Amino acid sequence: MTKHDNLIGAEWVSFGNYQDNINPSDISDVIGSYSYGDASSVEAAVEAANGAFPAWRDATPQARHDLLDAVGNTIAARKDEIGRLLSREEGKTLAEGIGETMRASQVFKFFAGEALRQVGDLQSSVRPGIDVEVTREPVGIVGLITPWNFPIAIPAWKIAPALAYGNCVIIKPADLTPGCAHVIAEILHECGCPPGVFNLVMGRGSVVGEALVTHPDINAISFTGSVATGHHIAETCGRLRKKVQLEMGGKNPMVVLNDADLSVAVPACVNGTFFSTGQRCTASSRLIVEAGIHDAFVDEMTKAMQALKVGNALDSATQIGPVVDAKQLNSNLEYVDLARTEAAEVIGGERLELDANGFYQAPALFLGTSNDMRINREEIFGPCGSVLKVADFDEAVAVANDTDFGLSAGICTQSLKHAREFKRQAAAGMVMVNLPTAGVDYHVPFGGRKGSSFGAREQGRYAVEFYTTVKTSYVYAG
Ligand code: NDP
């Protein structure tokens, strides 16, 4: 069994307490054993980051560019091996695992460019003989807390901008998926990241995560995960006056209007609802369908869903991998039961016993549902989608927006008028027309409104807001 340690400064450090990383496709496959730290491990990482910060803050943009570019290149060169690790530890299909790995590479290379492109403002003062400069500086030491569902892309889109803008990083990956973050640490180390600029501390959220959030020398926290944990972190950061950025859940609507092309709408809904086993905060979990196309849509959607092949993530024929662990699977199965209790008609959703001993579930459609049911209010985070029948466009928009969340919203229509109106009215951070609600680019902002997100946007050039602080300088030449 390979043992994996934490990166503190320039050293690989064991804190003992090795935890097995289990493959959800086949629980007899143990990927490795990872040393989990505690509050004293965070203390050691903070000390290393404090020591490294002045030199990294003052490093040339070229030095930061070269490091991030080399990391991006190395991830791309190792995409098959890392993608396979990702699929083994998280359970998404190999194609999705390799795709996500390439996304991480692209993110590092994008921010390699951004490191060179930092700009400020030079403004005239309202007073004579004075110049005003507005510049950006790194925030300091940032704590990154990441979830299990995108175990390489999410760490990448937090680490890369943090380093590009001159911050030092301490990352705590999800308990269930430490492997990909460990590989990023190895690559950063091999590519010459100065000691202490990047630190990896694995461990439980309630221990290591909590220590990051409460440590007085950590200046900012970027978190992706559940609403409950996000709220808890926001409250603590507010009390400590710490900069915070939260990406939380979604209950994303996908509207299908009478004039939709079903050959576009059904694949978009199948992808958005079921791919990555529905374990995406941008998943299309509420399919809001206009009455005139409802029956034809349900018919085709059901057929397409039932044709999906559920199986071992590493099997090339698999389209839907396992659920990430037993706890998430049980939670999904409880929601399937709840759908029946709430009088929905349930198609699929049962636990599957396949050859390998993993956490397999058939994808599920809940028919005849209304928006006040709990299955349509709470994030399920599994391969489950609800169909809600509506009378017209106006009702579709009202139902789409009637949610505590506001991450992504989609519409399938051939009407330019309705597409335009939906873009304007959707109470969401991202809007998709004739596309799944999930699946985004890496060079543009990602994030939502209401209960889905808090703080500055992630990704693209908008990431500069969170990872820098603004300084205004006044210069009187005399
Ligand atoms: P969590 O919010 O508990 O986990 C996200 C990250 O936060 C993990 O690294 C976790 O560590 C860490 N964490 C947990 N508690 C604390 C704490 N007190 N202080 C600091 N960090 C903490 O989500 P779960 O993994 O438990 O998933 C539960 C549900 O959350 C899912 O069913 C889904 O609905 C939602 N979710 C949403 C995601 C999204 O992308 N929006 C992603 C993942 C989950 P550890 O792993 O050790 O617990």
Short mmCIF file of N, CA, C and O in Angstrom, two decimals, residues 86 90 92 100 146-155 157 177 276 279-282:
data_model
loop_
_atom_site.label_atom_id
_atom_site.label_comp_id
_atom_site.label_asym_id
_atom_site.label_seq_id
_atom_site.Cartn_x
_atom_site.Cartn_y
_atom_site.Cartn_z
N LEU A 86 -8.27 9.88 -10.90
CA LEU A 86 -9.47 10.65 -10.58
C LEU A 86 -10.70 9.75 -10.65
O LEU A 86 -11.55 9.74 -9.74
N GLU A 90 -13.00 9.08 -7.42
CA GLU A 90 -14.27 9.80 -7.37
C GLU A 90 -15.41 9.02 -8.01
O GLU A 90 -16.56 9.17 -7.62
N LYS A 92 -16.22 9.13 -11.41
CA LYS A 92 -16.74 9.56 -12.71
C LYS A 92 -16.04 8.75 -13.80
O LYS A 92 -14.98 8.16 -13.56
N GLU A 100 -11.59 16.21 -17.08
CA GLU A 100 -11.41 17.12 -15.93
C GLU A 100 -9.92 17.41 -15.70
O GLU A 100 -9.54 18.53 -15.34
N THR A 146 -11.77 22.22 -0.49
CA THR A 146 -12.38 21.75 -1.74
C THR A 146 -13.21 20.48 -1.53
O THR A 146 -12.95 19.70 -0.61
N PRO A 147 -14.21 20.27 -2.41
CA PRO A 147 -15.10 19.11 -2.28
C PRO A 147 -14.59 17.92 -3.09
O PRO A 147 -13.60 18.03 -3.81
N TRP A 148 -15.34 16.82 -3.02
CA TRP A 148 -14.89 15.60 -3.67
C TRP A 148 -15.33 15.49 -5.13
O TRP A 148 -14.81 14.66 -5.86
N ASN A 149 -16.30 16.30 -5.56
CA ASN A 149 -16.93 15.99 -6.86
C ASN A 149 -16.11 16.43 -8.08
O ASN A 149 -16.30 15.89 -9.16
N PHE A 150 -15.22 17.42 -7.91
CA PHE A 150 -14.26 17.78 -8.98
C PHE A 150 -12.88 17.82 -8.32
O PHE A 150 -12.36 18.90 -8.02
N PRO A 151 -12.28 16.65 -8.07
CA PRO A 151 -11.11 16.62 -7.18
C PRO A 151 -9.84 17.19 -7.78
O PRO A 151 -8.88 17.43 -7.04
N ILE A 152 -9.82 17.46 -9.10
CA ILE A 152 -8.63 18.16 -9.64
C ILE A 152 -9.00 19.53 -10.19
O ILE A 152 -8.24 20.49 -10.03
N ALA A 153 -10.18 19.68 -10.81
CA ALA A 153 -10.50 20.97 -11.43
C ALA A 153 -10.71 22.05 -10.37
O ALA A 153 -10.23 23.18 -10.52
N ILE A 154 -11.43 21.72 -9.29
CA ILE A 154 -11.70 22.77 -8.29
C ILE A 154 -10.42 23.17 -7.56
O ILE A 154 -10.13 24.38 -7.45
N PRO A 155 -9.59 22.22 -7.09
CA PRO A 155 -8.30 22.67 -6.53
C PRO A 155 -7.53 23.54 -7.53
O PRO A 155 -6.97 24.58 -7.16
N TRP A 157 -8.66 25.49 -9.97
CA TRP A 157 -9.16 26.84 -10.20
C TRP A 157 -9.13 27.70 -8.95
O TRP A 157 -9.42 28.89 -8.99
N THR A 177 -11.44 12.32 -1.40
CA THR A 177 -10.64 12.35 -2.64
C THR A 177 -9.33 13.13 -2.46
O THR A 177 -9.14 14.17 -3.11
N SER A 276 -21.76 12.52 -14.79
CA SER A 276 -21.03 12.64 -13.53
C SER A 276 -21.91 12.16 -12.38
O SER A 276 -21.79 12.65 -11.24
N GLN A 279 -23.60 14.36 -9.76
CA GLN A 279 -22.85 14.92 -8.62
C GLN A 279 -22.16 16.22 -9.03
O GLN A 279 -20.95 16.38 -8.90
N ARG A 280 -22.95 17.13 -9.58
CA ARG A 280 -22.41 18.43 -10.00
C ARG A 280 -23.32 19.51 -9.43
O ARG A 280 -24.55 19.39 -9.50
N CYS A 281 -22.70 20.57 -8.90
CA CYS A 281 -23.54 21.65 -8.36
C CYS A 281 -24.33 22.32 -9.48
O CYS A 281 -25.33 22.98 -9.21
N THR A 282 -23.91 22.12 -10.73
CA THR A 282 -24.62 22.71 -11.87
C THR A 282 -25.59 21.71 -12.53
O THR A 282 -26.12 21.98 -13.60
#
